[in-house]
XYZ file of N, CA and C in Angstrom:
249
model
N -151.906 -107.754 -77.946
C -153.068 -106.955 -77.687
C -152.667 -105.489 -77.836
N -153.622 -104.883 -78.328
C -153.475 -103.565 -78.407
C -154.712 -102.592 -78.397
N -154.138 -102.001 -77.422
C -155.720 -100.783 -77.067
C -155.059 -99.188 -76.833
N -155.991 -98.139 -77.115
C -155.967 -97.097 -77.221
C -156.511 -96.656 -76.196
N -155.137 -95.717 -75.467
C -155.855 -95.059 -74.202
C -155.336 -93.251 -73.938
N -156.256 -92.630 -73.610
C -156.069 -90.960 -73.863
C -155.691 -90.189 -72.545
N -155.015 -88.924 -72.186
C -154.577 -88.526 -71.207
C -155.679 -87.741 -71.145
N -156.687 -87.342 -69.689
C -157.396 -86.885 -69.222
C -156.809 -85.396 -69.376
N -157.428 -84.387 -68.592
C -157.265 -82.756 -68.907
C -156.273 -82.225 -67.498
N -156.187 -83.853 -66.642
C -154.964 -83.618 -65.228
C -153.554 -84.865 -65.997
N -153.988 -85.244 -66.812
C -152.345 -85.832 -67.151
C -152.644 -87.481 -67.188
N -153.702 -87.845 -66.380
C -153.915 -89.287 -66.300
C -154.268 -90.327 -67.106
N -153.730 -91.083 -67.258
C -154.346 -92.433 -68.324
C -154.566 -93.377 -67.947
N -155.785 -94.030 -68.307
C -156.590 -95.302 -67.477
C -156.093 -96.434 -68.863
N -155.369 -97.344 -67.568
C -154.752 -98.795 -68.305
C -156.001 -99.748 -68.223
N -156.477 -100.126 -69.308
C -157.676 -101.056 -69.791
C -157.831 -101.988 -68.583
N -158.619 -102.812 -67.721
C -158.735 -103.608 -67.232
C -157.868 -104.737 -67.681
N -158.527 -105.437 -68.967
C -157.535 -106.369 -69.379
C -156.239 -106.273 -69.134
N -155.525 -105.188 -69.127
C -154.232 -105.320 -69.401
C -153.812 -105.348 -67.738
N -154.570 -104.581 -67.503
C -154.056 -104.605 -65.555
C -154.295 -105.386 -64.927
N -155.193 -106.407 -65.251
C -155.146 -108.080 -64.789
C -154.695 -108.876 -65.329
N -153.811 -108.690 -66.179
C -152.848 -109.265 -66.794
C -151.163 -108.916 -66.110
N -151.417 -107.587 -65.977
C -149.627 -107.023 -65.711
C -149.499 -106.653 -64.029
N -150.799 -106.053 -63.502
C -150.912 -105.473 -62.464
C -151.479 -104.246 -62.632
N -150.853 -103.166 -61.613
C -150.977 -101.922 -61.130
C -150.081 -100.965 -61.034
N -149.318 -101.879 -61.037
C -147.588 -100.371 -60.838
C -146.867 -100.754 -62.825
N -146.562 -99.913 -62.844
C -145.537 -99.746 -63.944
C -144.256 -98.354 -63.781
N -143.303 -98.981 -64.301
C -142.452 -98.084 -64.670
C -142.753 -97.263 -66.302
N -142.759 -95.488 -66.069
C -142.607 -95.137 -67.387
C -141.386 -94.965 -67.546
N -140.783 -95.297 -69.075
C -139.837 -95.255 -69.577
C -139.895 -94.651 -70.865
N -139.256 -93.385 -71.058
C -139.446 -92.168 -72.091
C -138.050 -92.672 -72.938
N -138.072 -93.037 -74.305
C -137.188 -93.046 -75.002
C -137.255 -92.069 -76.306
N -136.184 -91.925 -77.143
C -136.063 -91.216 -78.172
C -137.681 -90.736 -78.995
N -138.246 -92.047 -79.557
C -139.372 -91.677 -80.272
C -140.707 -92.446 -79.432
N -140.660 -92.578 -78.375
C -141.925 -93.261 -77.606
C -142.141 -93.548 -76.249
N -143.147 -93.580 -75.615
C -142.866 -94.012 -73.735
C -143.156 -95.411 -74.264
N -142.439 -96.514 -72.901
C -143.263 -97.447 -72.648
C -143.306 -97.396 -71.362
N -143.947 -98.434 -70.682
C -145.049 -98.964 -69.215
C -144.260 -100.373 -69.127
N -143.284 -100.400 -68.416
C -143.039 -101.454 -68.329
C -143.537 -102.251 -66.499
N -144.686 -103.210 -66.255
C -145.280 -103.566 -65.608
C -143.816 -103.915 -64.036
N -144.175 -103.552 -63.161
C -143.473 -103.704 -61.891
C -144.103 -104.480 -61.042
N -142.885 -105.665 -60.567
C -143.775 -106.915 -59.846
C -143.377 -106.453 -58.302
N -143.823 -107.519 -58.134
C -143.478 -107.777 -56.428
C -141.952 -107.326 -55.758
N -141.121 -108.544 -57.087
C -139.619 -108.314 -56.564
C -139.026 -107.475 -57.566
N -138.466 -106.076 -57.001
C -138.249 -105.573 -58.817
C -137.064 -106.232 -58.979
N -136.457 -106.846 -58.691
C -134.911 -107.286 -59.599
C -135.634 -108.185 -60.336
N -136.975 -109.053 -60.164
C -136.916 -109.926 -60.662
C -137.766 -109.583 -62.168
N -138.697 -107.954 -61.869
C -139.265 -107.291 -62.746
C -138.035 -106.896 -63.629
N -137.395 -106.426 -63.084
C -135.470 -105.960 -63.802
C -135.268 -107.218 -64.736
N -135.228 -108.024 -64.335
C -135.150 -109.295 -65.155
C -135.913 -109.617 -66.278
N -137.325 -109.768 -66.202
C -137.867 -109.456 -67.419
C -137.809 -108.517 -67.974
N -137.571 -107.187 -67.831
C -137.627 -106.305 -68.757
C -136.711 -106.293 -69.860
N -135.146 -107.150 -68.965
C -134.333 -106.904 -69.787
C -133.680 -107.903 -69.974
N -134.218 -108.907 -70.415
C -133.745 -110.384 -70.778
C -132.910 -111.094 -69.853
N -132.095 -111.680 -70.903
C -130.672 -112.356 -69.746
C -129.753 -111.271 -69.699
N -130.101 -109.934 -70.097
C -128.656 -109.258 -69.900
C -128.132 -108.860 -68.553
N -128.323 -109.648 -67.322
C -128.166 -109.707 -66.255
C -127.938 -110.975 -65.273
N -128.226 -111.940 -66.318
C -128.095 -113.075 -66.283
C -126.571 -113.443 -65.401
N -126.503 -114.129 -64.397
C -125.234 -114.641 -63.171
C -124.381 -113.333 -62.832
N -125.636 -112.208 -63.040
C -124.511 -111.260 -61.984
C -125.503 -110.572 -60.853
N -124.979 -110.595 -59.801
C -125.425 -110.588 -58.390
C -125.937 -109.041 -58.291
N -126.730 -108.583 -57.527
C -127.400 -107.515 -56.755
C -126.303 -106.883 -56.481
N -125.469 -106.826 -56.213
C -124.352 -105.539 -56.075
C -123.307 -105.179 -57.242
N -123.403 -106.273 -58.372
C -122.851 -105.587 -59.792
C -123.632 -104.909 -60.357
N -125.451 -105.254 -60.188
C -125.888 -104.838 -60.988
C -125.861 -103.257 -60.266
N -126.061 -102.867 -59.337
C -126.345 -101.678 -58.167
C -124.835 -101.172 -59.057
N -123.958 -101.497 -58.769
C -122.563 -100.675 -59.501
C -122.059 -100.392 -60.621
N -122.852 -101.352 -62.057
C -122.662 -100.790 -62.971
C -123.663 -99.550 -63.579
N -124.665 -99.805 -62.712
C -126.333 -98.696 -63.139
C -125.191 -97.606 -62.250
N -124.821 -97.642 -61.660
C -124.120 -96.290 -60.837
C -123.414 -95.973 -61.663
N -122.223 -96.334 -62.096
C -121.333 -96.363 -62.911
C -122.056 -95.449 -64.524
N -123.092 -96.177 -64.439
C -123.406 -95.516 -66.203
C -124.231 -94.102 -65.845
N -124.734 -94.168 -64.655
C -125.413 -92.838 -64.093
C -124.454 -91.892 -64.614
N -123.614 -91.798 -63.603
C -121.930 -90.817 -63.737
C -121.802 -90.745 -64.825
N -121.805 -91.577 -66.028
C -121.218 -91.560 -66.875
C -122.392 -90.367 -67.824
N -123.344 -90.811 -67.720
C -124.225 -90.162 -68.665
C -124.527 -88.728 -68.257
N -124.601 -88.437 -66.880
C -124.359 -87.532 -66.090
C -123.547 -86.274 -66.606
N -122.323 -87.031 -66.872
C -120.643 -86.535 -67.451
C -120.948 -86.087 -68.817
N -121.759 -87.066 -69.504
C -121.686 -86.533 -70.765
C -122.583 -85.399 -70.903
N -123.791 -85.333 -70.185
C -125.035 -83.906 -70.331
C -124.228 -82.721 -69.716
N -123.553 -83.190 -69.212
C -122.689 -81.635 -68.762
C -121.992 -80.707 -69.587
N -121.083 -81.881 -69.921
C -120.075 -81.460 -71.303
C -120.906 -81.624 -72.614
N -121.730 -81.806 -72.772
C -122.679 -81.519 -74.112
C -122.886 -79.654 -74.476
């Protein structure tokens, strides 16, 4: 599905019905190189974490995942500095 939706003159954009009874109400924006996406936020977010991002999280526990997202924080952190 695909629909066209416009930012009001305060910043806001109204998510189609369809799609928000489909995904919900909360989303994460996520700003990349050439585009945002809306990625829909559930109930449990690890388990929203999970769909967003396949199995690449697949048999590792709530405190690897908490330490490698830390880990790459610092890291990326490190690199905007020294850029």
């Amino acid at each position: 599905m695909s629909k066209t939706a416009e930012a009001d003159d305060r910043g806001r954009i109204v998510i189609p019905h369809e799609i928000r009874e489909k995904h919900g109400d909360r989303y994460r924006v996520v700003e990349l190189k050439d585009r945002i996406e809306l990625i829909p936020l559930k109930e449990d977010p690890i388990e929203g974490l999970r769909d967003a991002v396949g199995d690449a999280f697949d048999e590792k526990s709530i405190e690897e995942i908490k330490r490698e997202s830390r880990e790459s924080a610092q890291e990326n952190a490190i690199n905007e500095v020294s850029e």
